[in-house]
Short mmCIF file of C-alpha atoms and ligand atoms in Angstrom, two decimals:
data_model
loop_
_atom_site.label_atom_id
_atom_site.label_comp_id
_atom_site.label_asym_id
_atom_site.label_seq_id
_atom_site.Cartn_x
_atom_site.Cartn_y
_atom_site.Cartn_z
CA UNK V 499 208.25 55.79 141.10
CA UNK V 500 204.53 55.13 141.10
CA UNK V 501 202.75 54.24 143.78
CA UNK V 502 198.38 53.38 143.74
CA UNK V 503 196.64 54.71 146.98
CA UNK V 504 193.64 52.21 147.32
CA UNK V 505 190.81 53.73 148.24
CA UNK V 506 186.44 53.87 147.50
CA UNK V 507 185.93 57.64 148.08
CA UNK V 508 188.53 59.79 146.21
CA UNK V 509 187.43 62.69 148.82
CA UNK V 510 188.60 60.87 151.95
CA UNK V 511 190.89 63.09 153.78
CA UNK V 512 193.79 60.93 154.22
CA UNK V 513 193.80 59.37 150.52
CA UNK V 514 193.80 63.11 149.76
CA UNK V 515 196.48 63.72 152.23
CA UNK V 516 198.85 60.69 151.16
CA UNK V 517 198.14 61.71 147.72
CA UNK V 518 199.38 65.26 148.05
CA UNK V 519 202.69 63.63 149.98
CA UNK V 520 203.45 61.66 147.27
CA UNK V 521 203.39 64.33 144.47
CA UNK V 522 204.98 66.35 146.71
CA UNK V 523 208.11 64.14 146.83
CA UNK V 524 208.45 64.08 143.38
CA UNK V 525 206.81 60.35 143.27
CA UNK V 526 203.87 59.45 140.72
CA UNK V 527 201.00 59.19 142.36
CA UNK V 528 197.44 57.65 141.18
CA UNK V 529 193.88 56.27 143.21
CA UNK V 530 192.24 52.59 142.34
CA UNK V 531 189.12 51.86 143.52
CA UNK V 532 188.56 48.09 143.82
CA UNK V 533 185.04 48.91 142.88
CA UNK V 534 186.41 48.00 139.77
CA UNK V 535 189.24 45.33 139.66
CA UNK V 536 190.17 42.38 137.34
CA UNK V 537 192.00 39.10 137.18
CA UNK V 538 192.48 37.17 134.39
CA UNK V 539 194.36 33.47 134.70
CA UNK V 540 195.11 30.93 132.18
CA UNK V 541 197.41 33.07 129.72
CA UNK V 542 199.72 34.30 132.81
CA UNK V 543 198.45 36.31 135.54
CA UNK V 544 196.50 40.01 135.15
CA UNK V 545 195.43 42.23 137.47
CA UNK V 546 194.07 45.80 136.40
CA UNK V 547 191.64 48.01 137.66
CA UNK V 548 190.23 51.24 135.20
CA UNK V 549 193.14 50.31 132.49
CA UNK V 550 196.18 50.25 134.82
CA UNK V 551 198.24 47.53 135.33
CA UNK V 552 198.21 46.71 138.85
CA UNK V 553 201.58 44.85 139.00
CA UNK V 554 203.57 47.35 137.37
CA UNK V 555 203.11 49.76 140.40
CA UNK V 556 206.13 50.32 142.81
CA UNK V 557 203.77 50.40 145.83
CA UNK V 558 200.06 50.28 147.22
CA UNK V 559 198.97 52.49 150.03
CA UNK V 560 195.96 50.73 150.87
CA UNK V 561 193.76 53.19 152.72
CA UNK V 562 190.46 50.88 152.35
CA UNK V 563 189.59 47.73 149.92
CA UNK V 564 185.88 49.09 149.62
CA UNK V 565 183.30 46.17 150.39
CA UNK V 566 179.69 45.01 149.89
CA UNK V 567 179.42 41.39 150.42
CA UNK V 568 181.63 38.80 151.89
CA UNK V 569 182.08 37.29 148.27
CA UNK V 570 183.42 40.57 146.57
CA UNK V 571 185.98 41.04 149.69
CA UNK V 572 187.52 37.87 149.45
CA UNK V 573 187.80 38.48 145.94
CA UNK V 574 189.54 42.08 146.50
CA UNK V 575 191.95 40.83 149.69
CA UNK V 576 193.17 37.52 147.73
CA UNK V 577 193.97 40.19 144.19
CA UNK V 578 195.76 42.27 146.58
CA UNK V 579 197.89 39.06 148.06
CA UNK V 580 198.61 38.39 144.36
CA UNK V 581 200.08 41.49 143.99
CA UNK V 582 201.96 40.88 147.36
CA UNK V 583 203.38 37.62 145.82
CA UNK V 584 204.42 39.20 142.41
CA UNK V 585 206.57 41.56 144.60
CA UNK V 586 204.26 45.04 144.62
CA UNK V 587 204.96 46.45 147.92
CA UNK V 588 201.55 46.54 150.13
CA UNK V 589 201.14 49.03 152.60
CA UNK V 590 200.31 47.82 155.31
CA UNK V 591 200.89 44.04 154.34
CA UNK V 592 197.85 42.34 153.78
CA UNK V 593 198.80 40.00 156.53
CA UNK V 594 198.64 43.04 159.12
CA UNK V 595 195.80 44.24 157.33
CA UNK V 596 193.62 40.75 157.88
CA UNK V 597 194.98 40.67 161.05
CA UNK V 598 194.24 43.87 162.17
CA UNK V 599 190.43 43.49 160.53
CA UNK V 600 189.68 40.67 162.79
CA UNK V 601 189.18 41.32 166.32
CA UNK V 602 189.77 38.34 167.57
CA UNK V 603 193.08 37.68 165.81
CA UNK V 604 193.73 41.08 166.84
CA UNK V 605 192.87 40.06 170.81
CA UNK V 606 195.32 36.92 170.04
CA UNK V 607 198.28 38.70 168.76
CA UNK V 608 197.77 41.04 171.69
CA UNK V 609 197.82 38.43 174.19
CA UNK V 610 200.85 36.42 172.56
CA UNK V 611 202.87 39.62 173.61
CA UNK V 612 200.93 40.17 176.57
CA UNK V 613 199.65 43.81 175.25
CA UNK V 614 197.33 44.69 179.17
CA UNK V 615 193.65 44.03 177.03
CA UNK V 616 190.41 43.46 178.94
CA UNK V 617 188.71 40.49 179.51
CA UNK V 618 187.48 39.57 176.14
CA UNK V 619 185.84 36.10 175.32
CA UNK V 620 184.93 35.26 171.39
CA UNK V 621 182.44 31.95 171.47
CA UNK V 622 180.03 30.14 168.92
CA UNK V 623 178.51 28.90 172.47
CA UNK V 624 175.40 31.20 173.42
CA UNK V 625 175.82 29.40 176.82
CA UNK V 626 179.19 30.37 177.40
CA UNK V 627 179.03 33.95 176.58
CA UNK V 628 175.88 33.95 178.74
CA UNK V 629 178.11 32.58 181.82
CA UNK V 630 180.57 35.54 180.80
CA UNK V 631 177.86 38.28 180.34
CA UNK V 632 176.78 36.50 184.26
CA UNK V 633 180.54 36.72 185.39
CA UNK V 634 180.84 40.08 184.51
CA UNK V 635 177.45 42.09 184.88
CA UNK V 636 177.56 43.14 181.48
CA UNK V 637 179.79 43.77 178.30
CA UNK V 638 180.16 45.56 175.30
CA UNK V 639 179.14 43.08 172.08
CA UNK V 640 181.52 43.91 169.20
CA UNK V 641 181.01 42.55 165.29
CA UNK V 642 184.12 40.32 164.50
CA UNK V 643 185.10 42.69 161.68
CA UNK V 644 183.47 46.05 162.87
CA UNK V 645 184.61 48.91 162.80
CA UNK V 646 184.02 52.64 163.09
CA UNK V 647 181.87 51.91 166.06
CA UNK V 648 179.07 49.83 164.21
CA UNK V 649 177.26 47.33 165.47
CA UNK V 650 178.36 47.75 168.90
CA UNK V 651 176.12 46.89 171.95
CA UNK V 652 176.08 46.94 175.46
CA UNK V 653 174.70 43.50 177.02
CA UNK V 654 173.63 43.41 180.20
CA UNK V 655 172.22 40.26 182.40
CA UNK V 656 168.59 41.80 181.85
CA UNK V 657 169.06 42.40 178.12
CA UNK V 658 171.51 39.16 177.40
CA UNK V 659 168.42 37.45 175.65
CA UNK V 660 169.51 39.50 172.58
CA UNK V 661 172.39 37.49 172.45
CA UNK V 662 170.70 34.20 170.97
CA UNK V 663 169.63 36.84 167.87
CA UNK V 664 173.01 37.80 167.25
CA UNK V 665 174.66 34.61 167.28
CA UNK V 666 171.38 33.04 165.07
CA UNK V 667 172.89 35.69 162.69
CA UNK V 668 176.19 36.18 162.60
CA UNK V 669 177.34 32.93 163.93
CA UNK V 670 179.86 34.46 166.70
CA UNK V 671 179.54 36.53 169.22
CA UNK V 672 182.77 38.85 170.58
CA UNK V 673 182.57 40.14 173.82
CA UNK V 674 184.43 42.83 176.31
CA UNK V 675 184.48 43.38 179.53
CA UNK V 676 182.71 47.09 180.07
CA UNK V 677 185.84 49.59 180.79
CA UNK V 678 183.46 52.38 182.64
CA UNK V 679 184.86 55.71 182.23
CA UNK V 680 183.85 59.23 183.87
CA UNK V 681 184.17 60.64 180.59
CA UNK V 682 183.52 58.55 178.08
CA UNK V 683 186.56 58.42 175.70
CA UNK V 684 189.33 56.52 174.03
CA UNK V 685 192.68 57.40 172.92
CA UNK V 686 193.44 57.06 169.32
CA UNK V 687 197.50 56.81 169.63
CA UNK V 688 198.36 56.90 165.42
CA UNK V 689 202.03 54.72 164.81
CA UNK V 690 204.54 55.20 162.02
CA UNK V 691 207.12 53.35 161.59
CA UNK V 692 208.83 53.03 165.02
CA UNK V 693 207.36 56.83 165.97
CA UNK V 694 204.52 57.79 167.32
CA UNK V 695 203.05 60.20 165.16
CA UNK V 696 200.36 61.61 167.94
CA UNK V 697 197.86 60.76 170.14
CA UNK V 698 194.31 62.49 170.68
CA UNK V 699 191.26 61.78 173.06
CA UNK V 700 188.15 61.07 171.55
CA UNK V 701 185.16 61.99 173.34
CA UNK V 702 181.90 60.30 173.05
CA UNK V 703 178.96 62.53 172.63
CA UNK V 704 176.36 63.16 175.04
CA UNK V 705 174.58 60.25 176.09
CA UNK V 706 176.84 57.88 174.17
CA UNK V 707 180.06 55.85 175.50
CA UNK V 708 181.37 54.98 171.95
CA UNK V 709 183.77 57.65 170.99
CA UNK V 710 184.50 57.26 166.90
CA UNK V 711 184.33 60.48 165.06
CA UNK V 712 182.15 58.66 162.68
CA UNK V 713 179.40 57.91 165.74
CA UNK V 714 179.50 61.62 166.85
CA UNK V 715 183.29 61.92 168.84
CA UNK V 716 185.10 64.76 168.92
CA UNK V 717 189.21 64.56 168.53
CA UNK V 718 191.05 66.40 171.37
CA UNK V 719 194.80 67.43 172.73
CA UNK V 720 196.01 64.18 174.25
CA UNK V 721 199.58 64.80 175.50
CA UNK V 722 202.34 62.54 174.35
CA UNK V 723 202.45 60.48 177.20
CA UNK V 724 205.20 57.57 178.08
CA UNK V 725 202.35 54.64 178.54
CA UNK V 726 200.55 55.49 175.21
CA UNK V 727 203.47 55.70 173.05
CA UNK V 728 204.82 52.46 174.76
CA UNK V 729 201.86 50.36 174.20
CA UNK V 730 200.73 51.69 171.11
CA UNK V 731 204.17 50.43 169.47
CA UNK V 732 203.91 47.57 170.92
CA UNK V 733 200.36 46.78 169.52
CA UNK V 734 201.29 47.85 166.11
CA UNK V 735 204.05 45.32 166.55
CA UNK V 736 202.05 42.42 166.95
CA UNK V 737 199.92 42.86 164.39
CA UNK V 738 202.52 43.75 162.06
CA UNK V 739 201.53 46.84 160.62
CA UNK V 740 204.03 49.34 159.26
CA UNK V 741 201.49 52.22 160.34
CA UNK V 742 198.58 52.33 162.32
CA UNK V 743 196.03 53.58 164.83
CA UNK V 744 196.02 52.19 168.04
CA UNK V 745 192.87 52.25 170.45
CA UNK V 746 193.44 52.50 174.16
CA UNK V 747 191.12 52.89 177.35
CA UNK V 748 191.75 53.97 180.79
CA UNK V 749 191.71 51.83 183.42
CA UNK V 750 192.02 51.77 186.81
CA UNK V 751 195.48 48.95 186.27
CA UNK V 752 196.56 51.59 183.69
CA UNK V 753 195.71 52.24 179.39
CA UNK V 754 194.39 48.58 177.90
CA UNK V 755 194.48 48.46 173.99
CA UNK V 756 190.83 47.53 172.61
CA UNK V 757 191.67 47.66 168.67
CA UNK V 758 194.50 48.24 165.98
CA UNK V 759 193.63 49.66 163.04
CA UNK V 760 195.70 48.55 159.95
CA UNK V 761 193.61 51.33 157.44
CA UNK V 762 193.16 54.05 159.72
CA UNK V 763 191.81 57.60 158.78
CA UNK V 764 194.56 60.25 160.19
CA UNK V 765 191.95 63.23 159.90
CA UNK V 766 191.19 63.22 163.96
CA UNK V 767 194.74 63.27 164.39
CA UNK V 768 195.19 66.59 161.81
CA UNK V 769 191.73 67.96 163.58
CA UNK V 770 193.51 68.12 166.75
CA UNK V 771 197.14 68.23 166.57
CA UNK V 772 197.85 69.89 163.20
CA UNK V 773 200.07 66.54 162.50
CA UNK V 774 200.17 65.02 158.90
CA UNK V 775 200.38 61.43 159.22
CA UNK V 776 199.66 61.31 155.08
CA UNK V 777 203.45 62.85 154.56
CA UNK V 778 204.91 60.70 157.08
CA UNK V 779 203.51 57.34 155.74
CA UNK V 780 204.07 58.45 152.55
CA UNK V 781 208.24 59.17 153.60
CA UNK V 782 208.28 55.84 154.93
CA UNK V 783 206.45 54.05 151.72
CA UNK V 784 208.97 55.84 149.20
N1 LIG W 1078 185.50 47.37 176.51
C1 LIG W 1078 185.01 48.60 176.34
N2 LIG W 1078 184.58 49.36 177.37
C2 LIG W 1078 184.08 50.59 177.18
N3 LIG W 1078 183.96 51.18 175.98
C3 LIG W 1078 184.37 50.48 174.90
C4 LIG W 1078 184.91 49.16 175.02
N4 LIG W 1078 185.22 48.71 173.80
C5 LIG W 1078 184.89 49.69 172.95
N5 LIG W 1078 184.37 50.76 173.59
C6 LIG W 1078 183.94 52.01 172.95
O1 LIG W 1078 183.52 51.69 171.62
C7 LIG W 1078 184.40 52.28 170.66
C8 LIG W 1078 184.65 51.37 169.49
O2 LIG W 1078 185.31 50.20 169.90
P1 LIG W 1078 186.46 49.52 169.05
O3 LIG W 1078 186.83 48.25 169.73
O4 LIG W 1078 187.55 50.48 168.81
O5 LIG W 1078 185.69 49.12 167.69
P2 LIG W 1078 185.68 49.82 166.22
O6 LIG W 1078 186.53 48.93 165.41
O7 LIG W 1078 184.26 49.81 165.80
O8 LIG W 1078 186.25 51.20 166.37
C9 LIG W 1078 185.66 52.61 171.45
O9 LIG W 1078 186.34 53.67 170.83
C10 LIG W 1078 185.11 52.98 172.81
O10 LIG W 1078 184.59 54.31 172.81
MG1 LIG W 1079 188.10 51.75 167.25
#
């Protein structure tokens, strides 16, 4: 068996660590980087990226797609639904995977199986996410596709005039009601299969309330808990990912799932708990 992790930065720990599973199970194991990919049509159908033959893998682990510009994604998710179609296993499907991207599909798919979420609103309206910025005091402004923590914003009624700059630019505007922690911190719960492979606080550092490791947040013993393992199966099963990493906050009505993450990176998860999630996706994939 040979399976392609895809990934941009052949040092990212959990390419690495899925890598080093699959070897270690006696499976082939080899990296593409969409950075270069091609299609050719009109003689049959070819995808190959660096020589290989896409479609002759037994499986993709895709860990990211890389990006740039909207063009060059599209380009890279609709190759990798090709694949889908010509019967190379994805991992996680790019279904989950677009879903999971998008927060608002994410918020959707959450609400169809009433996953507890705060009060989110997603509007091309500046008016109407003014009234909800009003409603609510304030609210944390999230890109549609963020992630890693970028681009988020607090908005407040005395700084809500930013608003009409955002939306000028990006067209839509996402926005959360504030969960307002003592600490600030999330809990990254990180799903396999049906199993919850652990859970870990992040903490936000000093002076910040968003928690990523990449903005500064440090990974921390979060005991399995009941509630986390609960929800965060349930989130992963809306969105339809086979694996995942689930984002929860505290509230005062109980944990409220903010994001799932259909390419998440499991090194907070090894950081703290010593857990491998690259050996138990890979398990699952082979
Ligand atoms: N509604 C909220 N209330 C308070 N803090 C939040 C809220 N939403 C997000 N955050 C903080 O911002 C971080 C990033 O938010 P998240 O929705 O997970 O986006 P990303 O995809 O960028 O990780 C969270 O981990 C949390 O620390
Ligand atoms: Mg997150």
């Amino acid at each position: 068996m040979r399976y392609g992790i895809l990934v941009s930065d052949p040092d990212d720990w959990t390419a690495r660590s899925l890598f080093a599973s699959l070897v270690e199970s006696g499976a082939e194991a080899t990296f593409i980087n969409f950075s270069s990919l091609s299609s050719r049509v009109g003689d049959g159908l070819r995808l190959s990226s660096r020589g290989i033959d896409l479609s002759s893998l037994d499986g993709i682990i895709v860990r990211d797609l890389g990006r740039s510009g909207s063009q060059d994604v599209a380009f890279r998710f609709e190759a990798l639904r090709a694949l889908e179609e010509l019967g190379v296993p994805i991992t996680n499907s790019t279904d989950s995977i677009a879903r999971a991207a998008n927060k608002f599909a994410t918020s959707l798919a959450l609400q169809r199986e009433e996953v507890p979420t705060p009060r989110t609103m997603a509007t091309t309206s500046l008016d109407d996410a003014l009234s909800f910025v009003d409603e609510l005091g304030k609210a944390v402004f999230k890109p549609l596709f963020g992630f890693k923590g970028r681009g988020i914003e607090l908005i407040t009624r005395e700084n809500s005039g930013s608003l009409a700059e955002i939306i000028d630019r990006q067209g839509v505007l996402y926005l959360q009601e504030v969960v307002e922690l003592g600490v600030p911190r999330d809990i990254r719960a990180f799903v396999v299969g049906d199993r919850l492979a652990g859970a870990i606080y992040r903490v936000a550092p000093p002076g910040s309330w968003i928690s990523n490791l990449a903005k500064g947040g440090s990974p921390e013993v979060c005991t399995d808990d009941e509630e986390v393992r609960e929800l965060a199966l349930r989130a992963g099963r809306c969105v339809g990912t086979a694996y995942c990493g689930v984002d929860l906050l505290e509230t005062p009505e109980g944990l409220k799932v903010i994001e799932v993450n259909g390419t998440p990176s499991g090194r907070g998860i090894f950081l703290a708990l010593g857990v491998d999630v690259g050996k138990m996706i890979a398990e699952m994939v082979i």
